[in-house]
Tab-separated table of C-alpha atoms in Angstrom:
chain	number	residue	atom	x	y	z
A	1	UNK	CA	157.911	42.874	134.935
A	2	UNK	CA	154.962	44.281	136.447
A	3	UNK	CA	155.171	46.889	139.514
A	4	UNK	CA	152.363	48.938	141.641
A	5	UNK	CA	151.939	52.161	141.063
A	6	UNK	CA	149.564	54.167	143.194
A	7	UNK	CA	148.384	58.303	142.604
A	8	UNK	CA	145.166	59.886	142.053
A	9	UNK	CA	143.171	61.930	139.783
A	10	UNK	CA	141.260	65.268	140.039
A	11	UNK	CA	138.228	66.110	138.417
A	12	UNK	CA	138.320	69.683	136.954
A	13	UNK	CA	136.202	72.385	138.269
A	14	UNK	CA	135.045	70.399	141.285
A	15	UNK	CA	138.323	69.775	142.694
A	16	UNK	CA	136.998	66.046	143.359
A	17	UNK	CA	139.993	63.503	144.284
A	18	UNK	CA	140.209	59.785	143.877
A	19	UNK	CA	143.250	57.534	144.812
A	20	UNK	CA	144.212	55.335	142.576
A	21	UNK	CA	146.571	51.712	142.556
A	22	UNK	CA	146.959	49.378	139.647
A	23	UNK	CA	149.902	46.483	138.601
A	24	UNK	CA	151.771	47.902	135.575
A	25	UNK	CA	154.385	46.746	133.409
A	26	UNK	CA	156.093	49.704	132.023
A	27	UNK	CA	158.366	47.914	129.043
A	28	UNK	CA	159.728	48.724	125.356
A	29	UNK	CA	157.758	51.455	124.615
A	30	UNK	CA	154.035	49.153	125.971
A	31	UNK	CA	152.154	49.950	129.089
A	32	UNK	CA	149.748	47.648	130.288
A	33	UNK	CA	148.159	46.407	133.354
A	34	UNK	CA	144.718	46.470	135.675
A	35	UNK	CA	143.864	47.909	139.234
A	36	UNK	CA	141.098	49.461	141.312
A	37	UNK	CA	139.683	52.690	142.245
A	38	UNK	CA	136.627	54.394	143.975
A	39	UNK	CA	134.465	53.831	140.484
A	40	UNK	CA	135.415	50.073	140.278
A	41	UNK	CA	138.132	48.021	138.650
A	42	UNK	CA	139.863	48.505	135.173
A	43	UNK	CA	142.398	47.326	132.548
A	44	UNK	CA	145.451	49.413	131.383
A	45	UNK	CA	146.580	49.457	127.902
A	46	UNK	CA	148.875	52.015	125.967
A	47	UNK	CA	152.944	53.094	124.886
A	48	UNK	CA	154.815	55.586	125.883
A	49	UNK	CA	157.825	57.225	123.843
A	50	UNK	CA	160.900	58.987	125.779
A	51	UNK	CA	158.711	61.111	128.285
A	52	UNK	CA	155.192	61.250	126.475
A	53	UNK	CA	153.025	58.502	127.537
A	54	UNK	CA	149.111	57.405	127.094
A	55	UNK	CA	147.165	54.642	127.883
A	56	UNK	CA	142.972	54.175	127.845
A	57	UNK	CA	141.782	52.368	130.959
A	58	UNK	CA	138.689	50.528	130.596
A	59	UNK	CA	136.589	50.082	133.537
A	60	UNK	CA	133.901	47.077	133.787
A	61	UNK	CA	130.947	48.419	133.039
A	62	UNK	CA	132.127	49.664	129.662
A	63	UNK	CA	133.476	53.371	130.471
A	64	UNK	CA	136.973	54.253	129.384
A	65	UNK	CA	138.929	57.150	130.502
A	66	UNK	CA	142.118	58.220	128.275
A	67	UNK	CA	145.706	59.416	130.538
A	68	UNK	CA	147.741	61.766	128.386
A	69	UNK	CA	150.735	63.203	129.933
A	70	UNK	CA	154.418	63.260	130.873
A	71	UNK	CA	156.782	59.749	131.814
A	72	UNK	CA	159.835	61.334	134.333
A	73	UNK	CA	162.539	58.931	134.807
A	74	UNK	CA	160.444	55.838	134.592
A	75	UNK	CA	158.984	56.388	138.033
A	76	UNK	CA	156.109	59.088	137.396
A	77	UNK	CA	153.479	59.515	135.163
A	78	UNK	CA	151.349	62.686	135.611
A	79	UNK	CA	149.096	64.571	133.134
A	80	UNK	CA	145.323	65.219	131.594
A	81	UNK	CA	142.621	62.951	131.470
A	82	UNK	CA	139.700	62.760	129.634
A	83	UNK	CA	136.340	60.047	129.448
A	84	UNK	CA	133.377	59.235	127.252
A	85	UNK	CA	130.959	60.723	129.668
A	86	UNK	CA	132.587	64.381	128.757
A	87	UNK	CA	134.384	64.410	132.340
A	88	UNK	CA	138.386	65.583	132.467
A	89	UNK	CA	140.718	66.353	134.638
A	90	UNK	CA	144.408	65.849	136.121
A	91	UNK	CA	146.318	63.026	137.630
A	92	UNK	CA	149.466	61.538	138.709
A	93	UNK	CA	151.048	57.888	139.411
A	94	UNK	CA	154.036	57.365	140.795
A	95	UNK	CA	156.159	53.987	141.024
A	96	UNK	CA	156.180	52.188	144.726
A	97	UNK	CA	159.797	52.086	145.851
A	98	UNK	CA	160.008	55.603	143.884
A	99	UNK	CA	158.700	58.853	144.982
A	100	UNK	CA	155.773	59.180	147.134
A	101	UNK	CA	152.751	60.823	144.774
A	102	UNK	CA	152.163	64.250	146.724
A	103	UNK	CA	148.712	65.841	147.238
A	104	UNK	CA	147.856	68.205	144.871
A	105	UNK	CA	148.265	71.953	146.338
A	106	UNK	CA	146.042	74.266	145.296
A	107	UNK	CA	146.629	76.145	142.042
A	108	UNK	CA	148.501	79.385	142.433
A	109	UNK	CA	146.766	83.034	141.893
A	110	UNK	CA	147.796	82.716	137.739
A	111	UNK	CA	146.167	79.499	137.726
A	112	UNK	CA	142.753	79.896	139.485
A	113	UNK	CA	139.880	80.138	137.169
A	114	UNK	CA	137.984	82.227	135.965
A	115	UNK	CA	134.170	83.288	134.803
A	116	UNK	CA	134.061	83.780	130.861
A	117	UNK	CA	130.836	84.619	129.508
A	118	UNK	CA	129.770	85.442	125.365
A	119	UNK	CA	127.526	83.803	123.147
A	120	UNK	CA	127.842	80.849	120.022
A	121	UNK	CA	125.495	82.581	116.550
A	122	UNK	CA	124.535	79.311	114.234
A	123	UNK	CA	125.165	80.105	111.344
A	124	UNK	CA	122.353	80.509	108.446
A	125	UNK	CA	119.467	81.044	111.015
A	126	UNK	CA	121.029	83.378	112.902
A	127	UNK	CA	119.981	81.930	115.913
A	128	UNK	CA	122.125	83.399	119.498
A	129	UNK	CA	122.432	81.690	122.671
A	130	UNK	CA	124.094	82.865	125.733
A	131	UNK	CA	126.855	80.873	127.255
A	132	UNK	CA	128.947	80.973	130.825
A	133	UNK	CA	132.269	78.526	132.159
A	134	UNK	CA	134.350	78.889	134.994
A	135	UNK	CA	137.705	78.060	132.968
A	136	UNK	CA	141.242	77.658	133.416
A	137	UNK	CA	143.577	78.692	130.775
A	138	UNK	CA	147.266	78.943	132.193
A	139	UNK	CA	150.287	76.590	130.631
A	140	UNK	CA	148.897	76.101	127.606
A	141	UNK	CA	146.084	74.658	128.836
A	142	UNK	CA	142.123	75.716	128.422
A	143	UNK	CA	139.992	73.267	130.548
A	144	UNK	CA	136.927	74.118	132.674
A	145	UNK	CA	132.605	73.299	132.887
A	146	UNK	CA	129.588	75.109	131.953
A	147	UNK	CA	126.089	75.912	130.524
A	148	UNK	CA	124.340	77.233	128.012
A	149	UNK	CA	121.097	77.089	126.770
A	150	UNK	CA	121.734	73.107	125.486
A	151	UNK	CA	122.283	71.718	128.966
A	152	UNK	CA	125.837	71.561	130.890
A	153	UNK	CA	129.170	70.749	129.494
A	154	UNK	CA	133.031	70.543	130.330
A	155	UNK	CA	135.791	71.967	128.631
A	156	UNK	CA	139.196	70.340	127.433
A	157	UNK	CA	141.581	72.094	125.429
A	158	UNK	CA	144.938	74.187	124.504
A	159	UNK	CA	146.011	77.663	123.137
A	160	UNK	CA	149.744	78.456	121.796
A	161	UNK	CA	150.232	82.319	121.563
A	162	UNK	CA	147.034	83.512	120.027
A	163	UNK	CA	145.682	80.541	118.621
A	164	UNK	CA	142.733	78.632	121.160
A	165	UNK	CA	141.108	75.272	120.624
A	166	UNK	CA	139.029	73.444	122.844
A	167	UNK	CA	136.040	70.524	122.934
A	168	UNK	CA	132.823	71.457	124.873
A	169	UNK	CA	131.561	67.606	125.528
A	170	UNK	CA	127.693	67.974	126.951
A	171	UNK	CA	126.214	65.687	129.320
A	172	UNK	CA	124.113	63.595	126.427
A	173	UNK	CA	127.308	63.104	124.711
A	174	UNK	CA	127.577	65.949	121.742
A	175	UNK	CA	130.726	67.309	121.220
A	176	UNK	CA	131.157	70.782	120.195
A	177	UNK	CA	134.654	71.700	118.714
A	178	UNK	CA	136.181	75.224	118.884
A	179	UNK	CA	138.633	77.183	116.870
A	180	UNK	CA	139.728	80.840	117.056
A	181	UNK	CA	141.983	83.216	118.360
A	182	UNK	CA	142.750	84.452	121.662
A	183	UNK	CA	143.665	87.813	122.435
A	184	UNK	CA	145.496	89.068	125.482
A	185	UNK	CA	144.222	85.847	127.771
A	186	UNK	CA	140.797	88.666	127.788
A	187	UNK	CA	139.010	87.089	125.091
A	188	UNK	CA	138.215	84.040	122.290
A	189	UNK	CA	136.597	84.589	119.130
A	190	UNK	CA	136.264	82.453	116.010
A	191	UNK	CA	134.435	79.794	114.924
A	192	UNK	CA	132.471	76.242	116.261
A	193	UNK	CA	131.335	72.372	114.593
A	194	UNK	CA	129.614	70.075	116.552
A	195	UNK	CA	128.635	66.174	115.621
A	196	UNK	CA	125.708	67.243	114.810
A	197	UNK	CA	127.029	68.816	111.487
A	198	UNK	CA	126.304	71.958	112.629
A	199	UNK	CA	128.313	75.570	112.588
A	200	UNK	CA	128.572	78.897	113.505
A	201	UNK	CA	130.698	81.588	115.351
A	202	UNK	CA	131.519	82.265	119.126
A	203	UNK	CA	133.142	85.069	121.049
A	204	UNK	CA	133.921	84.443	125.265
A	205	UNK	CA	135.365	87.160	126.965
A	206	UNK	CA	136.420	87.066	130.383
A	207	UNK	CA	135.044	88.467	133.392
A	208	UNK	CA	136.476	90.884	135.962
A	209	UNK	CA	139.879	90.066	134.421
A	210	UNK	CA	142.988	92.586	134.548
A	211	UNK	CA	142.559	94.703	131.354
A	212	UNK	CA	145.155	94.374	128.560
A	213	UNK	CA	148.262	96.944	129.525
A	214	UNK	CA	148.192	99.595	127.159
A	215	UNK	CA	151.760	100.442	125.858
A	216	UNK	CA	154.331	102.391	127.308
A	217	UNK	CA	155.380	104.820	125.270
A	218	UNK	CA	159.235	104.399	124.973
A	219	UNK	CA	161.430	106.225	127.281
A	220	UNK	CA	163.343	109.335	125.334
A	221	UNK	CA	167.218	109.330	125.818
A	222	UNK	CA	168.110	112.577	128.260
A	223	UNK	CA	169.371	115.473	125.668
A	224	UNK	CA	171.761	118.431	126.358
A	225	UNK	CA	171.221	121.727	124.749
A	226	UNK	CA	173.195	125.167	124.941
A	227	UNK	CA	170.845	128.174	126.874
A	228	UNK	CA	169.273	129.536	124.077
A	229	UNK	CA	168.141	125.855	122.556
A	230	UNK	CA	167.515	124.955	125.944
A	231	UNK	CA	164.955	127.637	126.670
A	232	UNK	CA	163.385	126.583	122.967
A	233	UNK	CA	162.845	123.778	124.099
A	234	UNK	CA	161.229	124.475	127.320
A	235	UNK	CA	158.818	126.810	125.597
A	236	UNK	CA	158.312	123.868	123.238
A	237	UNK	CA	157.804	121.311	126.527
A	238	UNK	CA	155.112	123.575	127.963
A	239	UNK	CA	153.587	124.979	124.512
A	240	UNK	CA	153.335	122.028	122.804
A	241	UNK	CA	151.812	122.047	119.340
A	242	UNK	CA	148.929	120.901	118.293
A	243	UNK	CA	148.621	117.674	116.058
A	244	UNK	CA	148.800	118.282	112.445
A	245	UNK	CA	145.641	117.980	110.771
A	246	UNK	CA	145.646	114.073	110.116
A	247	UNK	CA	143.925	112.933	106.784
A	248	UNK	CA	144.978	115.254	104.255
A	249	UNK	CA	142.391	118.023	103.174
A	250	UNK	CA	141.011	116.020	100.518
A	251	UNK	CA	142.050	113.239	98.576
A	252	UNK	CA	140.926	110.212	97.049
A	253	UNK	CA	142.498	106.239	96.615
A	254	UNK	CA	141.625	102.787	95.604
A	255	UNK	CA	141.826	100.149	99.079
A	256	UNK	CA	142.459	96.543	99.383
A	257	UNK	CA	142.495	94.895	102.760
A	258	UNK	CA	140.527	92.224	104.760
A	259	UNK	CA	137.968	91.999	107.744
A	260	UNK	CA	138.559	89.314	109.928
A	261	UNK	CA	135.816	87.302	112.528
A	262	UNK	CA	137.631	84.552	114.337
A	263	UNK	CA	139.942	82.599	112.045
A	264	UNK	CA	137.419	83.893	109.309
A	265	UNK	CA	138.496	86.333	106.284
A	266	UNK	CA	137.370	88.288	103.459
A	267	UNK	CA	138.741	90.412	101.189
A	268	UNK	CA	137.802	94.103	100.334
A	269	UNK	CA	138.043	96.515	97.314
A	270	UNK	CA	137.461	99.654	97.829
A	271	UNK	CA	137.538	103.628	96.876
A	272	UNK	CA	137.407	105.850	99.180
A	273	UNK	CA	137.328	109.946	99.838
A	274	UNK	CA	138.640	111.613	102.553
A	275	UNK	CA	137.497	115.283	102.441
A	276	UNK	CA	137.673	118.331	105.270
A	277	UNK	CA	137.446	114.808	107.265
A	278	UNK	CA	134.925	113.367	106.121
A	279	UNK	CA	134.653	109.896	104.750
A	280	UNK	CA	133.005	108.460	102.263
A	281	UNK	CA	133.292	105.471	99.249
A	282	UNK	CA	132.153	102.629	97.936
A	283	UNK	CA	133.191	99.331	97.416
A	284	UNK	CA	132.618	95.111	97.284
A	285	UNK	CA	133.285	92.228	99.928
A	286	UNK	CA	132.183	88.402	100.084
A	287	UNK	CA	128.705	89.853	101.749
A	288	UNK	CA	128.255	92.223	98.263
A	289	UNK	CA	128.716	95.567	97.372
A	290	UNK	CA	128.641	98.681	100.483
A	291	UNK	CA	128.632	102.025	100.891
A	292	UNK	CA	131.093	104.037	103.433
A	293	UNK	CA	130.256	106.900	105.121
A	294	UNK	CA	131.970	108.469	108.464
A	295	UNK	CA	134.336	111.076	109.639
A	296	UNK	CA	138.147	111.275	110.514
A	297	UNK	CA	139.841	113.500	113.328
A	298	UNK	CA	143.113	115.650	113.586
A	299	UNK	CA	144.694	112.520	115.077
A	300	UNK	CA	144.105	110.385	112.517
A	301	UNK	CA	141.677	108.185	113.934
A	302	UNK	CA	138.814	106.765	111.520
A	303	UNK	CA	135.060	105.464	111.783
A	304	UNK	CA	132.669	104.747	109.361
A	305	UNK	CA	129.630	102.826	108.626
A	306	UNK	CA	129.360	100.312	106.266
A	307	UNK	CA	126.331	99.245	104.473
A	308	UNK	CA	125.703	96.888	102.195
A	309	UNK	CA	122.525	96.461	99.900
A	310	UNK	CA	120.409	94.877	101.894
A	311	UNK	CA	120.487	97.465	104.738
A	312	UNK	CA	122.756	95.473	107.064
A	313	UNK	CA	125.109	97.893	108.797
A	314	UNK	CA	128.534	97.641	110.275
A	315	UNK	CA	130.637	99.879	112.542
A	316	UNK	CA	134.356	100.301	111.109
A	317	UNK	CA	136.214	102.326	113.877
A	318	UNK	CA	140.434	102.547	113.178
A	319	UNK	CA	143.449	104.368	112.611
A	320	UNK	CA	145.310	106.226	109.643
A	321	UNK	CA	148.989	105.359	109.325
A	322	UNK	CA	151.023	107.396	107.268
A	323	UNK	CA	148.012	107.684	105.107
A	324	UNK	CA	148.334	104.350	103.661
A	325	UNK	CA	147.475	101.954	106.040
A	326	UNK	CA	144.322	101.965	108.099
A	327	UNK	CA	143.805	99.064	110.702
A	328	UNK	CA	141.702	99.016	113.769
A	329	UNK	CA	138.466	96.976	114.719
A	330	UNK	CA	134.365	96.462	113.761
A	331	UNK	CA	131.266	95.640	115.225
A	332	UNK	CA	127.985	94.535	114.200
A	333	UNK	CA	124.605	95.473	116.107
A	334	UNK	CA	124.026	91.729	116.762
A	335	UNK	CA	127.578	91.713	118.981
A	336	UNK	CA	129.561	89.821	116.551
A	337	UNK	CA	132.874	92.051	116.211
A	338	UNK	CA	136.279	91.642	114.576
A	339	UNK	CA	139.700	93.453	113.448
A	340	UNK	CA	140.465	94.848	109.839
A	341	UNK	CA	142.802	96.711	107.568
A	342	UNK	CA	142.893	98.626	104.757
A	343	UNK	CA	146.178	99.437	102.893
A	344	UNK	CA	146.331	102.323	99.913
A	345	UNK	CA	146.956	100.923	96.550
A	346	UNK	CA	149.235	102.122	93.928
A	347	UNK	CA	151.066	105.499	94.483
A	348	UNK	CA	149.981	108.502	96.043
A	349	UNK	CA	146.536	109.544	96.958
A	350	UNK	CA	145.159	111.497	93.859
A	351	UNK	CA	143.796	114.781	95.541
A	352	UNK	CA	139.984	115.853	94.639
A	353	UNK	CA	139.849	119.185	92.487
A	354	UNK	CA	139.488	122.863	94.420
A	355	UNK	CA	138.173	125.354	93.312
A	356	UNK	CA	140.888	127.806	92.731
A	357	UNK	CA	140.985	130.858	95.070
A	358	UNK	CA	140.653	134.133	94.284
A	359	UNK	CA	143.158	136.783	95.735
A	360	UNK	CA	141.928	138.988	98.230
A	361	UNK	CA	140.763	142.452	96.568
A	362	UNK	CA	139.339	145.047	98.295
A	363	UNK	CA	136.258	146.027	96.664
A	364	UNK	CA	136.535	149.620	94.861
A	365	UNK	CA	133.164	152.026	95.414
A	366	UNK	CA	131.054	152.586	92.559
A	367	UNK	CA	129.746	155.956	91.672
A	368	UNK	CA	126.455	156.324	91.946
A	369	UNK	CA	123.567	158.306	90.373
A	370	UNK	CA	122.820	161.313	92.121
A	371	UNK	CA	119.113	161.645	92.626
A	372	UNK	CA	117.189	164.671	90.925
A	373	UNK	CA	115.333	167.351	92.812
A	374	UNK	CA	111.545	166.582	91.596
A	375	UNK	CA	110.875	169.741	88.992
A	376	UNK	CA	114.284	170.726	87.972
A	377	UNK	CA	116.238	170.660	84.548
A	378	UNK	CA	119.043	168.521	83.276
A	379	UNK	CA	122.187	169.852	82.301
A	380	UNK	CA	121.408	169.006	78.682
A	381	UNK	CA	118.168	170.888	79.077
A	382	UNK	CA	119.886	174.298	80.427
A	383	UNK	CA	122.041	173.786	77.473
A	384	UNK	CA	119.181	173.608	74.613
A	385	UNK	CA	116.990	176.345	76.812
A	386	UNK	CA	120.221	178.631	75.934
A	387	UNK	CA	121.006	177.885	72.158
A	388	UNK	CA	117.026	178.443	71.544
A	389	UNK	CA	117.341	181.722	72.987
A	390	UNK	CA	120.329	182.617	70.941
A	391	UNK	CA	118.906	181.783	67.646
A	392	UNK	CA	115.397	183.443	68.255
């Protein structure tokens, strides 16, 4: 049994509406039906299961537009749509006799979008280009439009926690796919295919967005003490001491640990020597073998530079945990950046030989030779002057 439903759809980013009718029959498990809108008439076909529905509709002149979304009660359909010509949006049907379809209202403050801007590397060549959207990425949700160096595009895709995903569909038709990670809804990293067979890396981060909230330090519970540990502990509160020295003096331990770019890994090995805070090793990763060189403070923090054989030079800046772990982030000259960690193999760090100190002696005066008047005898002269007398 067939009934009218009658909606609309939005297209992203320009806020465009169109009202839509069609005649649907909405029966075990099939959808199907035809109607009208504003770009001509169409055919329905799909399923829904329980509240998840789809169907394509297939207009005239060959185009085809794909409804994804949510079934309520058998009397709305609303959800995401997407079309060959790289075009999305939103939309919503509702069931004559049912509830009226009401007009979109404009997308609260969490929802608005916003400019992200970065770059895609291809990889093998090298080659950079710059890239800008205006995107949305609230409810799960990444969707949006662009441009880049290749022409304009739209964007239609998801996230869940940290992990992002989303198609980049250009106006002549080639679809770029991204993967990555997204960290603290500030920025996307990871990596990018396209139809073409190509591949490469991307990082977008986004503009004039709230910075991440750097953590609270956790409130300490209120403590008692009698006068005289009370007063201790003022002159503690407003003499506080200074951090202990954070590396150890000098000591020296095999690492194992990753970098990562994106959803990309690879592994390090590595020895490295941290003495009177300063860094240095040697090691391997899947680029080849590096060098390490850099410095580490009294509060533990790390940053080195690593080099490999061909020159190529990376900036390693982190943090020393309990002097086995070290994690913190990297950058490379060309802008392509990442996290890592390091963690200390095996036992204790084996400390680097000192040269053993001396006590402190006070140095004892020597006696020194008393000059000789220019002319006069020696003792041992006088002496043989005397006997020679004696005997003549």
């Amino acid at each position: 049994m067939t009934n009218t439903w009658s909606g609309y759809w939005v297209i992203n980013g320009s806020g465009q509406r169109g009202d839509m009718s069609a005649q649907m029959s909405v029966e075990s498990n099939r959808i199907t039906g035809s109607g009208n809108d504003g770009c001509g008439s169409f055919t329905i076909n799909g399923s829904y299961n329980q509240s998840n529905m789809n169907f394509a509709k297939m207009y005239s002149n060959g185009i085809r537009v794909d409804y994804n979304g949510n079934l309520i009660n058998m009397q709305t359909m609303s959800g995401n749509w997407t079309n060959t010509q790289g075009m999305s949006g939103t939309f919503q049907l509702n069931r004559v006799g049912g509830a009226p379809a009401p007009s979109p209202q404009p997308m609260p403050q969490s929802q608005q979008t916003n400019t992200w801007s970065g770059y895609w590397v291809i990889n093998g060549s090298g080659q950079r280009g710059d890239m800008s959207a205006q995107m949305s990425v609230e409810s799960n949700r990444i969707t949006g439009s662009g441009n880049d160096g290749c022409g304009s595009f739209t964007i239609n895709g998801s996230y869940n926690q940290s992990n992002m995903n989303f198609a980049k569909m250009y106006s002549n038709g080639i679809r770029v796919d991204y993967n990555g990670n997204l960290i603290n809804m500030q920025t996307m990293s990871g990596n990018w295919t396209n139809t073409q067979g190509m591949s490469g890396t991307f990082q977008l981060n986004r503009v004039g967005g709230a910075p991440a909230p750097s953590p609270q330090p956790m409130p300490q519970p209120q403590q008692h003490f009698p006068p005289q540990q009370q007063q201790q502990q003022q002159q503690q509160q407003q003499f506080p001491q200074q951090p202990s020295v954070g590396p150890q003096n000098s000591f020296q331990a095999q690492w194992n640990g990753f970098w990562m770019m994106g959803s990309q890994r690879g592994d390090i090995n590595c020895t490295m020597t941290i003495n009177n805070r300063k860094v240095s090793g040697y090691g391997t990763d899947p680029n080849g073998s590096f060098t390490i060189n850099g410095e580490a403070d009294m509060y533990n923090n790390v940053n080195f530079t690593k080099r490999d054989q061909t020159g190529n030079t990376l900036q390693y800046s982190g943090r020393l945990e309990n002097q086995r772990r070290m994690t913190g982030t990297w950058s490379h000259p060309s802008g392509m950046s990442g996290t890592f960690e390091l963690n200390m193999i095996g036992g204790q760090p084996q400390p680097q030989p000192q040269q053993p100190q001396q006590p402190h002696q006070i140095p004892q005066p020597q006696p020194q030779p008393q000059p000789q008047p220019s002319g006069s005898l020696t003792e041992q002269a006088v002496e043989d002057a005397i006997r020679s007398n004696m005997s003549s």
